[in-house]
mmCIF file with all atom_site columns, C-alpha atoms in Angstrom:
data_model
loop_
_atom_site.group_PDB
_atom_site.id
_atom_site.type_symbol
_atom_site.label_atom_id
_atom_site.label_alt_id
_atom_site.label_comp_id
_atom_site.label_asym_id
_atom_site.label_entity_id
_atom_site.label_seq_id
_atom_site.pdbx_PDB_ins_code
_atom_site.Cartn_x
_atom_site.Cartn_y
_atom_site.Cartn_z
_atom_site.occupancy
_atom_site.B_iso_or_equiv
_atom_site.pdbx_formal_charge
_atom_site.auth_seq_id
_atom_site.auth_comp_id
_atom_site.auth_asym_id
_atom_site.auth_atom_id
_atom_site.pdbx_PDB_model_num
ATOM 1   C CA . MET A 1 1   ? -12.262 24.344  -5.153  1.00 46.00 ? 1   MET A CA 1
ATOM 2   C CA . HIS A 1 2   ? -8.639  23.337  -5.955  1.00 48.00 ? 2   HIS A CA 1
ATOM 3   C CA . ALA A 1 3   ? -7.995  21.790  -9.157  1.00 51.00 ? 3   ALA A CA 1
ATOM 4   C CA . ASP A 1 4   ? -5.395  19.493  -7.955  1.00 50.00 ? 4   ASP A CA 1
ATOM 5   C CA . ARG A 1 5   ? -7.501  17.726  -5.244  1.00 51.00 ? 5   ARG A CA 1
ATOM 6   C CA . PRO A 1 6   ? -10.484 15.383  -5.819  1.00 51.00 ? 6   PRO A CA 1
ATOM 7   C CA . PRO A 1 7   ? -13.840 16.853  -5.185  1.00 53.00 ? 7   PRO A CA 1
ATOM 8   C CA . ASP A 1 8   ? -14.401 14.596  -2.096  1.00 57.00 ? 8   ASP A CA 1
ATOM 9   C CA . GLY A 1 9   ? -11.386 15.956  -0.385  1.00 57.00 ? 9   GLY A CA 1
ATOM 10  C CA . ALA A 1 10  ? -9.450  12.867  -0.624  1.00 62.00 ? 10  ALA A CA 1
ATOM 11  C CA . THR A 1 11  ? -5.663  13.117  -1.555  1.00 69.00 ? 11  THR A CA 1
ATOM 12  C CA . GLY A 1 12  ? -4.285  11.552  -4.772  1.00 71.00 ? 12  GLY A CA 1
ATOM 13  C CA . GLY A 1 13  ? -2.693  8.759   -2.767  1.00 74.00 ? 13  GLY A CA 1
ATOM 14  C CA . THR A 1 14  ? -5.934  7.868   -1.079  1.00 82.00 ? 14  THR A CA 1
ATOM 15  C CA . ARG A 1 15  ? -7.834  7.999   -4.402  1.00 87.00 ? 15  ARG A CA 1
ATOM 16  C CA . ARG A 1 16  ? -5.249  5.571   -5.863  1.00 87.00 ? 16  ARG A CA 1
ATOM 17  C CA . LEU A 1 17  ? -5.669  3.383   -2.792  1.00 89.00 ? 17  LEU A CA 1
ATOM 18  C CA . ARG A 1 18  ? -9.459  3.274   -3.319  1.00 91.00 ? 18  ARG A CA 1
ATOM 19  C CA . VAL A 1 19  ? -8.986  2.433   -6.912  1.00 92.00 ? 19  VAL A CA 1
ATOM 20  C CA . ALA A 1 20  ? -6.612  -0.501  -5.968  1.00 91.00 ? 20  ALA A CA 1
ATOM 21  C CA . GLU A 1 21  ? -9.029  -1.690  -3.269  1.00 94.00 ? 21  GLU A CA 1
ATOM 22  C CA . GLY A 1 22  ? -11.716 -1.965  -5.960  1.00 95.00 ? 22  GLY A CA 1
ATOM 23  C CA . VAL A 1 23  ? -9.526  -3.736  -8.317  1.00 95.00 ? 23  VAL A CA 1
ATOM 24  C CA . VAL A 1 24  ? -8.349  -6.213  -5.677  1.00 95.00 ? 24  VAL A CA 1
ATOM 25  C CA . CYS A 1 25  ? -11.873 -7.032  -4.702  1.00 96.00 ? 25  CYS A CA 1
ATOM 26  C CA . GLY A 1 26  ? -13.002 -7.390  -8.306  1.00 96.00 ? 26  GLY A CA 1
ATOM 27  C CA . VAL A 1 27  ? -10.238 -9.694  -9.166  1.00 96.00 ? 27  VAL A CA 1
ATOM 28  C CA . LEU A 1 28  ? -10.622 -11.744 -6.062  1.00 96.00 ? 28  LEU A CA 1
ATOM 29  C CA . ALA A 1 29  ? -14.312 -12.126 -6.809  1.00 96.00 ? 29  ALA A CA 1
ATOM 30  C CA . ALA A 1 30  ? -13.543 -13.249 -10.347 1.00 96.00 ? 30  ALA A CA 1
ATOM 31  C CA . ALA A 1 31  ? -11.083 -15.766 -9.021  1.00 96.00 ? 31  ALA A CA 1
ATOM 32  C CA . VAL A 1 32  ? -13.607 -17.164 -6.689  1.00 96.00 ? 32  VAL A CA 1
ATOM 33  C CA . LEU A 1 33  ? -16.204 -17.342 -9.354  1.00 96.00 ? 33  LEU A CA 1
ATOM 34  C CA . LEU A 1 34  ? -13.935 -19.097 -11.827 1.00 95.00 ? 34  LEU A CA 1
ATOM 35  C CA . SER A 1 35  ? -12.997 -21.510 -9.115  1.00 93.00 ? 35  SER A CA 1
ATOM 36  C CA . THR A 1 36  ? -16.555 -22.304 -8.415  1.00 94.00 ? 36  THR A CA 1
ATOM 37  C CA . VAL A 1 37  ? -17.069 -22.988 -12.087 1.00 94.00 ? 37  VAL A CA 1
ATOM 38  C CA . GLU A 1 38  ? -14.094 -25.237 -12.159 1.00 92.00 ? 38  GLU A CA 1
ATOM 39  C CA . ALA A 1 39  ? -15.320 -27.282 -9.107  1.00 93.00 ? 39  ALA A CA 1
ATOM 40  C CA . PHE A 1 40  ? -18.926 -27.818 -10.383 1.00 94.00 ? 40  PHE A CA 1
ATOM 41  C CA . VAL A 1 41  ? -18.851 -27.499 -14.139 1.00 93.00 ? 41  VAL A CA 1
ATOM 42  C CA . ARG A 1 42  ? -15.305 -28.634 -15.172 1.00 90.00 ? 42  ARG A CA 1
ATOM 43  C CA . PRO A 1 43  ? -15.218 -26.853 -18.487 1.00 92.00 ? 43  PRO A CA 1
ATOM 44  C CA . ALA A 1 44  ? -13.236 -28.905 -21.213 1.00 91.00 ? 44  ALA A CA 1
ATOM 45  C CA . ALA A 1 45  ? -11.945 -25.924 -23.016 1.00 93.00 ? 45  ALA A CA 1
ATOM 46  C CA . PRO A 1 46  ? -8.109  -26.174 -23.527 1.00 93.00 ? 46  PRO A CA 1
ATOM 47  C CA . TRP A 1 47  ? -7.764  -22.567 -22.399 1.00 94.00 ? 47  TRP A CA 1
ATOM 48  C CA . TRP A 1 48  ? -9.816  -22.907 -19.318 1.00 92.00 ? 48  TRP A CA 1
ATOM 49  C CA . PRO A 1 49  ? -6.980  -23.989 -16.815 1.00 91.00 ? 49  PRO A CA 1
ATOM 50  C CA . PHE A 1 50  ? -4.910  -20.973 -17.826 1.00 93.00 ? 50  PHE A CA 1
ATOM 51  C CA . VAL A 1 51  ? -7.816  -18.773 -17.122 1.00 93.00 ? 51  VAL A CA 1
ATOM 52  C CA . TRP A 1 52  ? -8.843  -19.838 -13.813 1.00 87.00 ? 52  TRP A CA 1
ATOM 53  C CA . GLN A 1 53  ? -5.382  -20.483 -12.342 1.00 91.00 ? 53  GLN A CA 1
ATOM 54  C CA . ASN A 1 54  ? -4.069  -17.027 -13.468 1.00 95.00 ? 54  ASN A CA 1
ATOM 55  C CA . ALA A 1 55  ? -7.034  -15.383 -11.898 1.00 95.00 ? 55  ALA A CA 1
ATOM 56  C CA . TRP A 1 56  ? -5.560  -16.244 -8.542  1.00 95.00 ? 56  TRP A CA 1
ATOM 57  C CA . THR A 1 57  ? -1.971  -15.266 -9.728  1.00 96.00 ? 57  THR A CA 1
ATOM 58  C CA . LEU A 1 58  ? -3.453  -11.905 -10.776 1.00 96.00 ? 58  LEU A CA 1
ATOM 59  C CA . SER A 1 59  ? -5.256  -11.568 -7.438  1.00 96.00 ? 59  SER A CA 1
ATOM 60  C CA . ALA A 1 60  ? -1.838  -12.008 -5.588  1.00 95.00 ? 60  ALA A CA 1
ATOM 61  C CA . ILE A 1 61  ? -0.224  -9.423  -7.793  1.00 96.00 ? 61  ILE A CA 1
ATOM 62  C CA . THR A 1 62  ? -2.985  -6.813  -7.287  1.00 96.00 ? 62  THR A CA 1
ATOM 63  C CA . LEU A 1 63  ? -2.979  -7.505  -3.488  1.00 95.00 ? 63  LEU A CA 1
ATOM 64  C CA . GLY A 1 64  ? 0.859   -6.916  -3.461  1.00 95.00 ? 64  GLY A CA 1
ATOM 65  C CA . CYS A 1 65  ? 0.323   -3.634  -5.262  1.00 93.00 ? 65  CYS A CA 1
ATOM 66  C CA . TRP A 1 66  ? -2.410  -2.523  -2.731  1.00 93.00 ? 66  TRP A CA 1
ATOM 67  C CA . VAL A 1 67  ? -0.041  -3.372  0.209   1.00 95.00 ? 67  VAL A CA 1
ATOM 68  C CA . VAL A 1 68  ? 2.683   -1.181  -1.323  1.00 94.00 ? 68  VAL A CA 1
ATOM 69  C CA . LEU A 1 69  ? 0.147   1.636   -1.788  1.00 92.00 ? 69  LEU A CA 1
ATOM 70  C CA . ARG A 1 70  ? -1.222  1.293   1.715   1.00 92.00 ? 70  ARG A CA 1
ATOM 71  C CA . THR A 1 71  ? 2.155   1.227   3.256   1.00 93.00 ? 71  THR A CA 1
ATOM 72  C CA . THR A 1 72  ? 3.147   4.365   1.462   1.00 91.00 ? 72  THR A CA 1
ATOM 73  C CA . GLU A 1 73  ? -0.066  6.071   2.454   1.00 89.00 ? 73  GLU A CA 1
ATOM 74  C CA . LYS A 1 74  ? 0.594   5.219   6.177   1.00 90.00 ? 74  LYS A CA 1
ATOM 75  C CA . ALA A 1 75  ? 4.057   6.556   5.920   1.00 89.00 ? 75  ALA A CA 1
ATOM 76  C CA . ASP A 1 76  ? 2.880   9.781   4.448   1.00 86.00 ? 76  ASP A CA 1
ATOM 77  C CA . ALA A 1 77  ? 0.297   10.150  7.147   1.00 85.00 ? 77  ALA A CA 1
ATOM 78  C CA . ARG A 1 78  ? 2.821   9.503   9.887   1.00 86.00 ? 78  ARG A CA 1
ATOM 79  C CA . ALA A 1 79  ? 5.172   12.173  8.348   1.00 85.00 ? 79  ALA A CA 1
ATOM 80  C CA . LYS A 1 80  ? 2.330   14.715  8.207   1.00 83.00 ? 80  LYS A CA 1
ATOM 81  C CA . ARG A 1 81  ? 1.533   14.087  12.007  1.00 83.00 ? 81  ARG A CA 1
ATOM 82  C CA . ARG A 1 82  ? 5.138   14.447  13.177  1.00 76.00 ? 82  ARG A CA 1
ATOM 83  C CA . PRO A 1 83  ? 5.823   17.996  14.293  1.00 71.00 ? 83  PRO A CA 1
ATOM 84  C CA . ALA A 1 84  ? 8.953   19.563  12.798  1.00 65.00 ? 84  ALA A CA 1
ATOM 85  C CA . ALA A 1 85  ? 11.852  20.112  15.301  1.00 62.00 ? 85  ALA A CA 1
ATOM 86  C CA . PRO A 1 86  ? 12.429  23.651  16.086  1.00 61.00 ? 86  PRO A CA 1
ATOM 87  C CA . PRO A 1 87  ? 15.710  25.100  14.610  1.00 62.00 ? 87  PRO A CA 1
ATOM 88  C CA . GLY A 1 88  ? 18.618  24.866  16.862  1.00 60.00 ? 88  GLY A CA 1
ATOM 89  C CA . ASP A 1 89  ? 17.429  21.661  18.610  1.00 58.00 ? 89  ASP A CA 1
ATOM 90  C CA . GLY A 1 90  ? 20.128  19.381  17.743  1.00 58.00 ? 90  GLY A CA 1
ATOM 91  C CA . PRO A 1 91  ? 21.556  16.463  19.880  1.00 60.00 ? 91  PRO A CA 1
ATOM 92  C CA . ALA A 1 92  ? 21.976  17.669  23.473  1.00 58.00 ? 92  ALA A CA 1
ATOM 93  C CA . THR A 1 93  ? 25.601  17.451  24.791  1.00 55.00 ? 93  THR A CA 1
ATOM 94  C CA . GLN A 1 94  ? 26.092  15.406  27.869  1.00 58.00 ? 94  GLN A CA 1
ATOM 95  C CA . ASP A 1 95  ? 28.149  16.481  30.820  1.00 58.00 ? 95  ASP A CA 1
ATOM 96  C CA . GLY A 1 96  ? 31.842  15.960  30.173  1.00 57.00 ? 96  GLY A CA 1
ATOM 97  C CA . ASP A 1 97  ? 31.322  16.222  26.324  1.00 54.00 ? 97  ASP A CA 1
ATOM 98  C CA . GLU A 1 98  ? 32.548  19.763  26.367  1.00 56.00 ? 98  GLU A CA 1
ATOM 99  C CA . GLU A 1 99  ? 36.250  20.430  25.859  1.00 57.00 ? 99  GLU A CA 1
ATOM 100 C CA . PRO A 1 100 ? 37.965  21.513  28.926  1.00 57.00 ? 100 PRO A CA 1
ATOM 101 C CA . ALA A 1 101 ? 38.857  25.238  29.060  1.00 58.00 ? 101 ALA A CA 1
ATOM 102 C CA . SER A 1 102 ? 42.372  26.154  28.998  1.00 59.00 ? 102 SER A CA 1
ATOM 103 C CA . ARG A 1 103 ? 43.564  26.957  32.461  1.00 59.00 ? 103 ARG A CA 1
ATOM 104 C CA . GLY A 1 104 ? 45.246  30.207  32.453  1.00 58.00 ? 104 GLY A CA 1
ATOM 105 C CA . GLN A 1 105 ? 48.025  29.148  30.079  1.00 58.00 ? 105 GLN A CA 1
#
């Protein structure tokens, strides 16, 4: 087993993405729960509006972080699938691009 890879075979980026997905789900669940409490119980504590409103802000922030991680993971996956160009395969020249050979001069 390699020490630099997780035991389940996932890459480090995939592991970070899984953790971020769990955090997003947890924060979103907390925001929904706090909004339910706000709708039905209406707590009178002075700090309550700060808590339940910022739970939604935190869910938006964590979702944004997840989007960045997911985009990075997809870009890495595309780069791994793309075959490397063989050496010497540069842009092909078109007819007429070559310099004319000097004519016996």
